[in-house]
Amino acid sequence: MNSLDSRSLRIGDCYAQKFDIEGEVRYALSHSYLTRALDKDDFLITVNKRAQKGEPAQHTVHVTSKNGELTPDLNPLEIASGDIVLWYTTHPSVLGFAVTGVGPKFAFGSGALRAEGVYTHAFGVPGTFDWVNPLDPKIYGSVDVKAVDARDAKQLKAWYALLEKPAAFEIKDGKVSPKRVDIVVGQTVFWKVWNGDGVAITDKRLAEAGGTVYTSARR
Amino acid sequence: MSDIVAAADQVATTKLLNVAEGLLGTQTKSGSGSLGPFSASYSASVNFTGGSVVLTPPNVIELANVHLNYSVNLSFGLDLNDFLPHFCLPQICIFGFCTPKICISWPTVTIPFGFSDTVDISADFTLNPHLQGPDWLIDIVIVGVPLLQFGATTASILAALGLAITAAVAWIPFIGPFLAAAVIVIVAAIGIAGLTGLLGSIITPFVSGLTFNIYKQKQHFPVLPASGPNDPEVDINITALNATVQASDKNELVIAGDFTA
């Protein structure tokens, strides 16, 4: 499956969060929405003070599944303020995971994207995908994914070139820009949330099928 | 000299054959075999219709153009990694961060495929009169195994298989751009030879030893009912039954029997 759902990250999806506030951050990886409070047994990110001349870095966390338990390859993780942590999986047995975390004075999660949160999804099949934030139906958009037939080397090369071009939605002050993007199969779309109380990016059909209710964990 | 003799010409014998085909009904079989490079499991059903009889003395019955109607449901596993290129989503950078390069592992999928067709068979049969339980039977039994000519329709079956593969894997993320080329390669790997090879192994057992029962008679049966306490039922007991193809003014299937009252 290649579902568009930031609450259930699969192969081809990423969730990234920028951490500006120093301190201890705890997060959990779960197969579905986490409804419990986080504690010291959850995964740890320590956000240190940034050295004055240091550039922000990206820390990429690969999520795997061991005996049914979702596990990050980097834990504990030490970063500097302003750094970005990105979670993704390539593990076939990970059939969807969510990131839910809390830090000093803030919460974050793939199911409730807040400031400086990004969700990415590579579209694997053609079609028109209407998406919606199930927490606020006024936040919505559409992705039109064109089919590609790359049966010769020239077509394949042209397609690969297209795959390197991102398409993006930006969500700011409850508004989505643009409302629609046009891509081809295999291209990745980014959802960047600049502010807000929490945005989930969900295929409208999933939301209508009952995937609209969830509780994010807050300390 | 036999006690009773009956004869059927080619037209009548053809009618006996057509009735026998109906009585034989639909036969089924399941198993596994090679579909080109793939191992396929299948279930098949077969029935026979039509055809004509040519009687050739002394004992050969040639059946011509009997329609063998078959229906096959098969499935086979397809490891798409064998047919699709290694594919990775490239790294993309925007908003000050970069997605990782994500490589896709293609799954192994099961392809279900069903089709029906008809192949005509012509073969020599021999007569086999025999007593089985309380019945005398006259069977005709195929001699050897005829060559099954699956013919031009195998190309269309192969084309349909290509469509079935496309339908079965189209849901797989990111396969779309590779699909048309991959299906061509997969169908080519199976090929006409692979399909006819599997069909031959499925259908041949239905034909090998093929037997039609064209005549059945109780060994012991009444010919006159009882008409009173002193006039009991009269029964006949067939002690011998023979069948041959004989030449007279026209070739005939001759059934001769001996009986005791």
GROMACS .gro file of C-alpha atoms in nm:
model
  480
    1MET     CA    1   0.000   0.000   0.000
    2ASN     CA    2   0.106   0.356  -0.067
    3SER     CA    3  -0.148   0.546   0.140
    4LEU     CA    4  -0.125   0.919   0.182
    5ASP     CA    5  -0.143   0.946   0.558
    6SER     CA    6   0.104   1.128   0.780
    7ARG     CA    7  -0.038   0.931   1.073
    8SER     CA    8   0.091   0.609   0.922
    9LEU     CA    9   0.435   0.650   0.765
   10ARG     CA   10   0.538   0.383   0.517
   11ILE     CA   11   0.805   0.322   0.260
   12GLY     CA   12   0.829   0.641   0.056
   13ASP     CA   13   0.716   0.865   0.343
   14CYS     CA   14   0.926   1.088   0.566
   15TYR     CA   15   0.850   1.301   0.864
   16ALA     CA   16   1.093   1.573   0.967
   17GLN     CA   17   1.093   1.811   1.258
   18LYS     CA   18   1.319   2.100   1.337
   19PHE     CA   19   1.413   2.135   1.704
   20ASP     CA   20   1.482   2.491   1.813
   21ILE     CA   21   1.434   2.457   2.187
   22GLU     CA   22   1.713   2.309   2.395
   23GLY     CA   23   1.639   2.031   2.637
   24GLU     CA   24   1.530   1.673   2.657
   25VAL     CA   25   1.284   1.542   2.399
   26ARG     CA   26   1.105   1.211   2.432
   27TYR     CA   27   0.927   1.042   2.150
   28ALA     CA   28   0.760   0.715   2.068
   29LEU     CA   29   0.718   0.516   1.752
   30SER     CA   30   0.382   0.345   1.729
   31HIS     CA   31   0.186   0.147   1.475
   32SER     CA   32  -0.112   0.373   1.525
   33TYR     CA   33  -0.182   0.689   1.713
   34LEU     CA   34  -0.029   0.701   2.049
   35THR     CA   35  -0.274   0.780   2.324
   36ARG     CA   36  -0.053   0.730   2.625
   37ALA     CA   37   0.178   0.976   2.794
   38LEU     CA   38   0.546   0.953   2.714
   39ASP     CA   39   0.799   0.867   2.982
   40LYS     CA   40   1.168   0.799   3.035
   41ASP     CA   41   1.147   0.462   2.864
   42ASP     CA   42   1.064   0.625   2.534
   43PHE     CA   43   1.325   0.728   2.281
   44LEU     CA   44   1.541   1.023   2.367
   45ILE     CA   45   1.667   1.323   2.178
   46THR     CA   46   1.885   1.566   2.365
   47VAL     CA   47   1.884   1.910   2.210
   48ASN     CA   48   2.202   2.094   2.305
   49LYS     CA   49   2.294   2.456   2.268
   50ARG     CA   50   2.423   2.531   1.921
   51ALA     CA   51   2.781   2.642   1.888
   52GLN     CA   52   2.783   2.990   1.748
   53LYS     CA   53   2.943   2.903   1.416
   54GLY     CA   54   2.781   2.567   1.371
   55GLU     CA   55   2.549   2.508   1.080
   56PRO     CA   56   2.217   2.328   1.140
   57ALA     CA   57   2.246   1.958   1.066
   58GLN     CA   58   2.004   1.689   0.965
   59HIS     CA   59   1.982   1.361   1.155
   60THR     CA   60   1.815   1.086   0.959
   61VAL     CA   61   1.657   0.810   1.165
   62HIS     CA   62   1.576   0.481   0.998
   63VAL     CA   63   1.288   0.295   1.158
   64THR     CA   64   1.284  -0.083   1.152
   65SER     CA   65   1.078  -0.350   1.314
   66LYS     CA   66   1.228  -0.611   1.544
   67ASN     CA   67   0.993  -0.870   1.688
   68GLY     CA   68   0.706  -0.637   1.615
   69GLU     CA   69   0.868  -0.347   1.801
   70LEU     CA   70   0.939  -0.032   1.606
   71THR     CA   71   1.299   0.071   1.660
   72PRO     CA   72   1.501   0.376   1.549
   73ASP     CA   73   1.857   0.313   1.439
   74LEU     CA   74   1.974   0.623   1.631
   75ASN     CA   75   1.884   0.628   1.998
   76PRO     CA   76   1.961   0.816   2.209
   77LEU     CA   77   2.028   1.103   1.976
   78GLU     CA   78   2.216   1.421   2.057
   79ILE     CA   79   2.158   1.721   1.836
   80ALA     CA   80   2.207   2.093   1.846
   81SER     CA   81   1.925   2.343   1.855
   82GLY     CA   82   1.813   2.425   1.504
   83ASP     CA   83   1.891   2.075   1.381
   84ILE     CA   84   1.638   1.864   1.196
   85VAL     CA   85   1.549   1.503   1.269
   86LEU     CA   86   1.392   1.300   0.991
   87TRP     CA   87   1.226   0.962   1.037
   88TYR     CA   88   1.160   0.714   0.757
   89THR     CA   89   1.152   0.344   0.690
   90THR     CA   90   1.250   0.106   0.415
   91HIS     CA   91   1.163  -0.199   0.620
   92PRO     CA   92   0.898  -0.411   0.442
   93SER     CA   93   0.747  -0.532   0.767
   94VAL     CA   94   0.682  -0.179   0.889
   95LEU     CA   95   0.327  -0.140   0.770
   96GLY     CA   96   0.291   0.209   0.904
   97PHE     CA   97   0.426   0.403   1.197
   98ALA     CA   98   0.363   0.731   1.368
   99VAL     CA   99   0.606   0.954   1.554
  100THR     CA  100   0.472   1.123   1.863
  101GLY     CA  101   0.690   1.330   2.093
  102VAL     CA  102   0.716   1.603   2.349
  103GLY     CA  103   0.992   1.842   2.436
  104PRO     CA  104   1.027   2.141   2.666
  105LYS     CA  105   0.717   2.352   2.603
  106PHE     CA  106   0.622   2.184   2.278
  107ALA     CA  107   0.481   1.870   2.124
  108PHE     CA  108   0.537   1.726   1.784
  109GLY     CA  109   0.429   1.432   1.577
  110SER     CA  110   0.367   1.301   1.230
  111GLY     CA  111  -0.004   1.291   1.302
  112ALA     CA  112  -0.014   1.649   1.422
  113LEU     CA  113   0.242   1.850   1.232
  114ARG     CA  114   0.327   2.174   1.404
  115ALA     CA  115   0.574   2.456   1.337
  116GLU     CA  116   0.875   2.341   1.136
  117GLY     CA  117   0.724   2.001   1.076
  118VAL     CA  118   0.738   1.842   0.733
  119TYR     CA  119   0.570   1.537   0.591
  120THR     CA  120   0.674   1.392   0.253
  121HIS     CA  121   0.504   1.130   0.044
  122ALA     CA  122   0.618   0.971  -0.280
  123PHE     CA  123   0.315   0.889  -0.492
  124GLY     CA  124   0.340   0.537  -0.628
  125VAL     CA  125   0.025   0.512  -0.837
  126PRO     CA  126  -0.147   0.753  -1.074
  127GLY     CA  127  -0.472   0.929  -0.997
  128THR     CA  128  -0.613   1.234  -0.831
  129PHE     CA  129  -0.557   1.239  -0.458
  130ASP     CA  130  -0.762   1.481  -0.256
  131TRP     CA  131  -0.613   1.526   0.087
  132VAL     CA  132  -0.751   1.683   0.398
  133ASN     CA  133  -0.649   1.760   0.751
  134PRO     CA  134  -0.899   1.552   0.948
  135LEU     CA  135  -0.848   1.783   1.245
  136ASP     CA  136  -0.951   2.086   1.043
  137PRO     CA  137  -1.130   2.018   0.713
  138LYS     CA  138  -1.062   2.373   0.597
  139ILE     CA  139  -0.706   2.261   0.537
  140TYR     CA  140  -0.713   2.053   0.222
  141GLY     CA  141  -0.565   2.020  -0.123
  142SER     CA  142  -0.522   1.793  -0.419
  143VAL     CA  143  -0.242   1.608  -0.594
  144ASP     CA  144  -0.282   1.500  -0.954
  145VAL     CA  145  -0.048   1.213  -1.033
  146LYS     CA  146   0.007   1.135  -1.398
  147ALA     CA  147   0.097   0.786  -1.518
  148VAL     CA  148   0.432   0.728  -1.686
  149ASP     CA  149   0.531   0.464  -1.937
  150ALA     CA  150   0.908   0.444  -1.932
  151ARG     CA  151   0.966   0.149  -2.158
  152ASP     CA  152   1.282   0.278  -2.322
  153ALA     CA  153   1.601   0.429  -2.188
  154LYS     CA  154   1.519   0.782  -2.304
  155GLN     CA  155   1.179   0.779  -2.134
  156LEU     CA  156   1.334   0.630  -1.823
  157LYS     CA  157   1.597   0.902  -1.805
  158ALA     CA  158   1.336   1.173  -1.846
  159TRP     CA  159   1.128   1.017  -1.570
  160TYR     CA  160   1.422   0.989  -1.332
  161ALA     CA  161   1.493   1.357  -1.390
  162LEU     CA  162   1.135   1.443  -1.294
  163LEU     CA  163   1.164   1.241  -0.974
  164GLU     CA  164   1.431   1.479  -0.849
  165LYS     CA  165   1.192   1.772  -0.868
  166PRO     CA  166   0.998   1.828  -0.548
  167ALA     CA  167   0.646   1.958  -0.529
  168ALA     CA  168   0.529   2.122  -0.210
  169PHE     CA  169   0.237   2.251  -0.014
  170GLU     CA  170   0.293   2.510   0.253
  171ILE     CA  171   0.047   2.546   0.539
  172LYS     CA  172   0.056   2.877   0.721
  173ASP     CA  173  -0.208   3.048   0.932
  174GLY     CA  174  -0.455   2.777   0.842
  175LYS     CA  175  -0.413   2.836   0.470
  176VAL     CA  176  -0.274   2.598   0.210
  177SER     CA  177  -0.064   2.714  -0.082
  178PRO     CA  178  -0.094   2.600  -0.353
  179LYS     CA  179  -0.423   2.413  -0.345
  180ARG     CA  180  -0.313   2.166  -0.604
  181VAL     CA  181   0.009   2.021  -0.740
  182ASP     CA  182   0.063   1.817  -1.056
  183ILE     CA  183   0.327   1.547  -1.055
  184VAL     CA  184   0.408   1.213  -1.216
  185VAL     CA  185   0.420   0.871  -1.054
  186GLY     CA  186   0.717   0.841  -0.820
  187GLN     CA  187   0.751   1.210  -0.747
  188THR     CA  188   0.764   1.328  -0.388
  189VAL     CA  189   0.535   1.590  -0.244
  190PHE     CA  190   0.626   1.790   0.067
  191TRP     CA  191   0.391   1.939   0.321
  192LYS     CA  192   0.561   2.211   0.523
  193VAL     CA  193   0.374   2.338   0.826
  194TRP     CA  194   0.488   2.681   0.938
  195ASN     CA  195   0.257   2.720   1.231
  196GLY     CA  196  -0.064   2.592   1.379
  197ASP     CA  197  -0.201   2.356   1.637
  198GLY     CA  198  -0.141   2.032   1.454
  199VAL     CA  199  -0.206   1.917   1.101
  200ALA     CA  200  -0.244   1.564   0.972
  201ILE     CA  201  -0.217   1.500   0.602
  202THR     CA  202  -0.459   1.230   0.503
  203ASP     CA  203  -0.610   1.100   0.183
  204LYS     CA  204  -0.965   1.230   0.190
  205ARG     CA  205  -1.100   0.880   0.136
  206LEU     CA  206  -0.921   0.757   0.445
  207ALA     CA  207  -1.054   1.047   0.646
  208GLU     CA  208  -1.407   0.977   0.523
  209ALA     CA  209  -1.365   0.611   0.606
  210GLY     CA  210  -1.336   0.698   0.969
  211GLY     CA  211  -0.974   0.788   1.019
  212THR     CA  212  -1.054   1.128   1.159
  213VAL     CA  213  -1.042   1.067   1.530
  214TYR     CA  214  -0.717   1.046   1.715
  215THR     CA  215  -0.550   1.167   2.024
  216SER     CA  216  -0.196   1.286   2.029
  217ALA     CA  217   0.013   1.240   2.333
  218ARG     CA  218   0.093   1.545   2.537
  219ARG     CA  219   0.286   1.561   2.855
  220MET     CA  220  -2.396  -6.817  -3.463
  221SER     CA  221  -2.477  -6.573  -3.188
  222ASP     CA  222  -2.817  -6.569  -3.024
  223ILE     CA  223  -2.869  -6.201  -3.094
  224VAL     CA  224  -2.702  -5.956  -3.331
  225ALA     CA  225  -2.741  -5.578  -3.354
  226ALA     CA  226  -2.571  -5.343  -3.594
  227ALA     CA  227  -2.511  -4.967  -3.608
  228ASP     CA  228  -2.382  -4.781  -3.905
  229GLN     CA  229  -2.152  -4.479  -3.882
  230VAL     CA  230  -2.439  -4.236  -3.834
  231ALA     CA  231  -2.589  -4.443  -3.555
  232THR     CA  232  -2.250  -4.501  -3.398
  233THR     CA  233  -2.185  -4.126  -3.404
  234LYS     CA  234  -2.509  -4.080  -3.211
  235LEU     CA  235  -2.392  -4.343  -2.962
  236LEU     CA  236  -2.067  -4.151  -2.929
  237ASN     CA  237  -2.241  -3.821  -2.866
  238VAL     CA  238  -2.455  -3.978  -2.595
  239ALA     CA  239  -2.142  -4.136  -2.446
  240GLU     CA  240  -1.969  -3.797  -2.439
  241GLY     CA  241  -2.257  -3.657  -2.238
  242LEU     CA  242  -2.252  -3.954  -2.001
  243LEU     CA  243  -1.879  -3.912  -1.946
  244GLY     CA  244  -1.956  -3.561  -1.823
  245THR     CA  245  -1.702  -3.313  -1.696
  246GLN     CA  246  -1.378  -3.442  -1.558
  247THR     CA  247  -1.156  -3.244  -1.327
  248LYS     CA  248  -0.796  -3.252  -1.221
  249SER     CA  249  -0.558  -3.035  -1.024
  250GLY     CA  250  -0.183  -3.031  -0.985
  251SER     CA  251   0.120  -2.829  -1.065
  252GLY     CA  252   0.349  -2.786  -1.360
  253SER     CA  253   0.592  -2.556  -1.532
  254LEU     CA  254   0.471  -2.243  -1.701
  255GLY     CA  255   0.791  -2.141  -1.874
  256PRO     CA  256   1.027  -2.041  -1.590
  257PHE     CA  257   0.746  -2.040  -1.331
  258SER     CA  258   0.594  -2.314  -1.124
  259ALA     CA  259   0.218  -2.298  -1.158
  260SER     CA  260  -0.056  -2.474  -0.969
  261TYR     CA  261  -0.373  -2.541  -1.157
  262SER     CA  262  -0.717  -2.691  -1.159
  263ALA     CA  263  -0.869  -2.801  -1.485
  264SER     CA  264  -1.198  -2.935  -1.609
  265VAL     CA  265  -1.265  -3.103  -1.941
  266ASN     CA  266  -1.561  -3.233  -2.135
  267PHE     CA  267  -1.603  -3.376  -2.480
  268THR     CA  268  -1.861  -3.288  -2.744
  269GLY     CA  269  -1.921  -3.347  -3.111
  270GLY     CA  270  -1.704  -3.538  -3.348
  271SER     CA  271  -1.787  -3.807  -3.600
  272VAL     CA  272  -1.720  -4.177  -3.634
  273VAL     CA  273  -1.548  -4.362  -3.915
  274LEU     CA  274  -1.576  -4.738  -3.888
  275THR     CA  275  -1.283  -4.933  -4.027
  276PRO     CA  276  -1.289  -5.315  -4.025
  277PRO     CA  277  -1.190  -5.522  -3.850
  278ASN     CA  278  -1.192  -5.336  -3.521
  279VAL     CA  279  -1.095  -4.973  -3.553
  280ILE     CA  280  -1.326  -4.685  -3.474
  281GLU     CA  281  -1.182  -4.357  -3.579
  282LEU     CA  282  -1.320  -4.053  -3.402
  283ALA     CA  283  -1.264  -3.733  -3.590
  284ASN     CA  284  -1.280  -3.376  -3.465
  285VAL     CA  285  -1.405  -3.448  -3.117
  286HIS     CA  286  -1.417  -3.118  -2.933
  287LEU     CA  287  -1.219  -3.128  -2.611
  288ASN     CA  288  -1.350  -2.830  -2.417
  289TYR     CA  289  -1.122  -2.732  -2.135
  290SER     CA  290  -1.120  -2.475  -1.863
  291VAL     CA  291  -0.806  -2.406  -1.665
  292ASN     CA  292  -0.751  -2.195  -1.356
  293LEU     CA  293  -0.389  -2.151  -1.270
  294SER     CA  294  -0.179  -1.938  -1.041
  295PHE     CA  295   0.191  -1.882  -1.019
  296GLY     CA  296   0.430  -1.682  -0.808
  297LEU     CA  297   0.618  -1.398  -0.968
  298ASP     CA  298   0.923  -1.245  -0.801
  299LEU     CA  299   0.916  -0.903  -0.958
  300ASN     CA  300   1.279  -0.842  -0.863
  301ASP     CA  301   1.364  -1.086  -1.143
  302PHE     CA  302   1.195  -0.866  -1.402
  303LEU     CA  303   1.204  -0.510  -1.278
  304PRO     CA  304   1.505  -0.283  -1.251
  305HIS     CA  305   1.645  -0.181  -0.915
  306PHE     CA  306   1.463   0.138  -0.832
  307CYS     CA  307   1.530   0.409  -0.575
  308LEU     CA  308   1.348   0.729  -0.499
  309PRO     CA  309   1.619   0.995  -0.528
  310GLN     CA  310   1.725   1.226  -0.251
  311ILE     CA  311   1.537   1.555  -0.273
  312CYS     CA  312   1.619   1.869  -0.080
  313ILE     CA  313   1.379   2.151   0.003
  314PHE     CA  314   1.295   2.364   0.307
  315GLY     CA  315   1.647   2.313   0.440
  316PHE     CA  316   1.641   1.938   0.466
  317CYS     CA  317   1.681   1.638   0.240
  318THR     CA  318   1.485   1.317   0.207
  319PRO     CA  319   1.704   1.008   0.203
  320LYS     CA  320   1.744   0.798  -0.107
  321ILE     CA  321   1.484   0.523  -0.062
  322CYS     CA  322   1.524   0.201  -0.255
  323ILE     CA  323   1.223  -0.009  -0.334
  324SER     CA  324   1.220  -0.385  -0.297
  325TRP     CA  325   0.972  -0.533  -0.541
  326PRO     CA  326   0.740  -0.794  -0.394
  327THR     CA  327   0.665  -1.147  -0.501
  328VAL     CA  328   0.307  -1.166  -0.618
  329THR     CA  329   0.071  -1.448  -0.706
  330ILE     CA  330  -0.085  -1.421  -1.048
  331PRO     CA  331  -0.426  -1.586  -1.087
  332PHE     CA  332  -0.532  -1.664  -1.440
  333GLY     CA  333  -0.824  -1.856  -1.584
  334PHE     CA  334  -0.909  -1.939  -1.940
  335SER     CA  335  -1.119  -2.173  -2.148
  336ASP     CA  336  -1.073  -2.305  -2.496
  337THR     CA  337  -1.139  -2.601  -2.722
  338VAL     CA  338  -0.898  -2.829  -2.896
  339ASP     CA  339  -1.015  -3.083  -3.152
  340ILE     CA  340  -0.882  -3.432  -3.131
  341SER     CA  341  -0.891  -3.716  -3.382
  342ALA     CA  342  -0.781  -4.063  -3.284
  343ASP     CA  343  -0.833  -4.432  -3.336
  344PHE     CA  344  -1.027  -4.622  -3.076
  345THR     CA  345  -1.058  -4.991  -3.018
  346LEU     CA  346  -1.359  -5.187  -2.895
  347ASN     CA  347  -1.365  -5.331  -2.548
  348PRO     CA  348  -1.674  -5.535  -2.460
  349HIS     CA  349  -1.661  -5.654  -2.101
  350LEU     CA  350  -1.866  -5.753  -1.805
  351GLN     CA  351  -1.847  -5.512  -1.515
  352GLY     CA  352  -2.047  -5.608  -1.212
  353PRO     CA  353  -2.405  -5.676  -1.322
  354ASP     CA  354  -2.360  -5.496  -1.655
  355TRP     CA  355  -2.222  -5.572  -1.995
  356LEU     CA  356  -2.042  -5.273  -2.129
  357ILE     CA  357  -1.907  -5.192  -2.470
  358ASP     CA  358  -1.642  -4.926  -2.443
  359ILE     CA  359  -1.431  -4.769  -2.707
  360VAL     CA  360  -1.080  -4.700  -2.583
  361ILE     CA  361  -0.836  -4.461  -2.740
  362VAL     CA  362  -0.528  -4.613  -2.901
  363GLY     CA  363  -0.220  -4.411  -2.819
  364VAL     CA  364  -0.221  -4.041  -2.739
  365PRO     CA  365  -0.302  -3.800  -3.019
  366LEU     CA  366  -0.098  -3.489  -3.072
  367LEU     CA  367  -0.283  -3.198  -2.917
  368GLN     CA  368  -0.277  -2.899  -3.150
  369PHE     CA  369  -0.348  -2.601  -2.929
  370GLY     CA  370  -0.299  -2.381  -3.229
  371ALA     CA  371  -0.342  -2.011  -3.282
  372THR     CA  372  -0.552  -1.949  -2.974
  373THR     CA  373  -0.249  -1.993  -2.749
  374ALA     CA  374  -0.126  -1.654  -2.869
  375SER     CA  375  -0.449  -1.491  -2.755
  376ILE     CA  376  -0.434  -1.682  -2.426
  377LEU     CA  377  -0.082  -1.550  -2.378
  378ALA     CA  378  -0.204  -1.198  -2.451
  379ALA     CA  379  -0.481  -1.244  -2.194
  380LEU     CA  380  -0.219  -1.367  -1.948
  381GLY     CA  381  -0.028  -1.044  -2.004
  382LEU     CA  382  -0.341  -0.847  -1.916
  383ALA     CA  383  -0.393  -1.063  -1.608
  384ILE     CA  384  -0.037  -0.995  -1.493
  385THR     CA  385  -0.087  -0.623  -1.550
  386ALA     CA  386  -0.407  -0.626  -1.346
  387ALA     CA  387  -0.248  -0.827  -1.067
  388VAL     CA  388   0.050  -0.599  -1.016
  389ALA     CA  389  -0.082  -0.256  -1.113
  390TRP     CA  390  -0.150  -0.172  -0.748
  391ILE     CA  391   0.218  -0.199  -0.656
  392PRO     CA  392   0.360   0.145  -0.585
  393PHE     CA  393   0.607   0.281  -0.841
  394ILE     CA  394   0.567  -0.016  -1.077
  395GLY     CA  395   0.366   0.180  -1.332
  396PRO     CA  396   0.649   0.322  -1.541
  397PHE     CA  397   0.812  -0.021  -1.567
  398LEU     CA  398   0.497  -0.225  -1.607
  399ALA     CA  399   0.448  -0.239  -1.983
  400ALA     CA  400   0.807  -0.339  -2.048
  401ALA     CA  401   0.808  -0.589  -1.761
  402VAL     CA  402   0.491  -0.761  -1.883
  403ILE     CA  403   0.642  -0.798  -2.229
  404VAL     CA  404   0.949  -0.964  -2.075
  405ILE     CA  405   0.743  -1.191  -1.849
  406VAL     CA  406   0.511  -1.303  -2.128
  407ALA     CA  407   0.811  -1.360  -2.353
  408ALA     CA  408   0.975  -1.569  -2.081
  409ILE     CA  409   0.668  -1.791  -2.072
  410GLY     CA  410   0.622  -1.792  -2.446
  411ILE     CA  411   0.401  -2.006  -2.663
  412ALA     CA  412   0.622  -2.303  -2.578
  413GLY     CA  413   0.577  -2.255  -2.206
  414LEU     CA  414   0.203  -2.224  -2.235
  415THR     CA  415   0.155  -2.517  -2.470
  416GLY     CA  416   0.392  -2.721  -2.255
  417LEU     CA  417   0.178  -2.663  -1.948
  418LEU     CA  418  -0.143  -2.715  -2.142
  419GLY     CA  419  -0.007  -3.039  -2.280
  420SER     CA  420   0.079  -3.167  -1.934
  421ILE     CA  421  -0.264  -3.067  -1.806
  422ILE     CA  422  -0.479  -3.191  -2.093
  423THR     CA  423  -0.293  -3.504  -2.205
  424PRO     CA  424  -0.397  -3.711  -1.900
  425PHE     CA  425  -0.761  -3.645  -1.988
  426VAL     CA  426  -0.701  -3.794  -2.331
  427SER     CA  427  -0.464  -4.074  -2.239
  428GLY     CA  428  -0.672  -4.387  -2.195
  429LEU     CA  429  -0.985  -4.195  -2.294
  430THR     CA  430  -1.279  -4.431  -2.285
  431PHE     CA  431  -1.636  -4.378  -2.399
  432ASN     CA  432  -1.906  -4.623  -2.302
  433ILE     CA  433  -2.129  -4.659  -2.605
  434TYR     CA  434  -2.343  -4.949  -2.488
  435LYS     CA  435  -2.458  -5.077  -2.154
  436GLN     CA  436  -2.688  -5.368  -2.082
  437LYS     CA  437  -2.779  -5.555  -1.767
  438GLN     CA  438  -2.640  -5.905  -1.784
  439HIS     CA  439  -2.960  -6.039  -1.632
  440PHE     CA  440  -3.290  -5.879  -1.726
  441PRO     CA  441  -3.656  -5.973  -1.774
  442VAL     CA  442  -3.801  -6.007  -2.121
  443LEU     CA  443  -4.153  -6.124  -2.022
  444PRO     CA  444  -4.333  -6.023  -1.707
  445ALA     CA  445  -4.508  -6.275  -1.487
  446SER     CA  446  -4.870  -6.322  -1.597
  447GLY     CA  447  -4.993  -6.551  -1.322
  448PRO     CA  448  -4.888  -6.778  -1.039
  449ASN     CA  449  -4.808  -7.055  -1.287
  450ASP     CA  450  -4.653  -6.828  -1.550
  451PRO     CA  451  -4.348  -6.665  -1.392
  452GLU     CA  452  -4.131  -6.384  -1.528
  453VAL     CA  453  -3.898  -6.488  -1.808
  454ASP     CA  454  -3.545  -6.360  -1.770
  455ILE     CA  455  -3.249  -6.358  -2.003
  456ASN     CA  456  -2.891  -6.395  -1.895
  457ILE     CA  457  -2.632  -6.268  -2.139
  458THR     CA  458  -2.339  -6.504  -2.125
  459ALA     CA  459  -2.121  -6.344  -2.389
  460LEU     CA  460  -2.108  -6.014  -2.573
  461ASN     CA  461  -1.884  -5.921  -2.857
  462ALA     CA  462  -1.842  -5.611  -3.069
  463THR     CA  463  -1.666  -5.579  -3.399
  464VAL     CA  464  -1.651  -5.351  -3.697
  465GLN     CA  465  -1.760  -5.543  -4.000
  466ALA     CA  466  -1.776  -5.465  -4.364
  467SER     CA  467  -2.095  -5.550  -4.549
  468ASP     CA  468  -2.258  -5.315  -4.799
  469LYS     CA  469  -2.141  -5.049  -4.556
  470ASN     CA  470  -1.921  -5.064  -4.254
  471GLU     CA  471  -2.110  -5.133  -3.934
  472LEU     CA  472  -2.053  -5.175  -3.566
  473VAL     CA  473  -2.190  -5.521  -3.495
  474ILE     CA  474  -2.281  -5.634  -3.147
  475ALA     CA  475  -2.339  -6.002  -3.101
  476GLY     CA  476  -2.449  -6.175  -2.784
  477ASP     CA  477  -2.524  -6.519  -2.645
  478PHE     CA  478  -2.777  -6.572  -2.375
  479THR     CA  479  -2.950  -6.830  -2.166
  480ALA     CA  480  -3.308  -6.800  -2.050
   0.00000   0.00000   0.00000
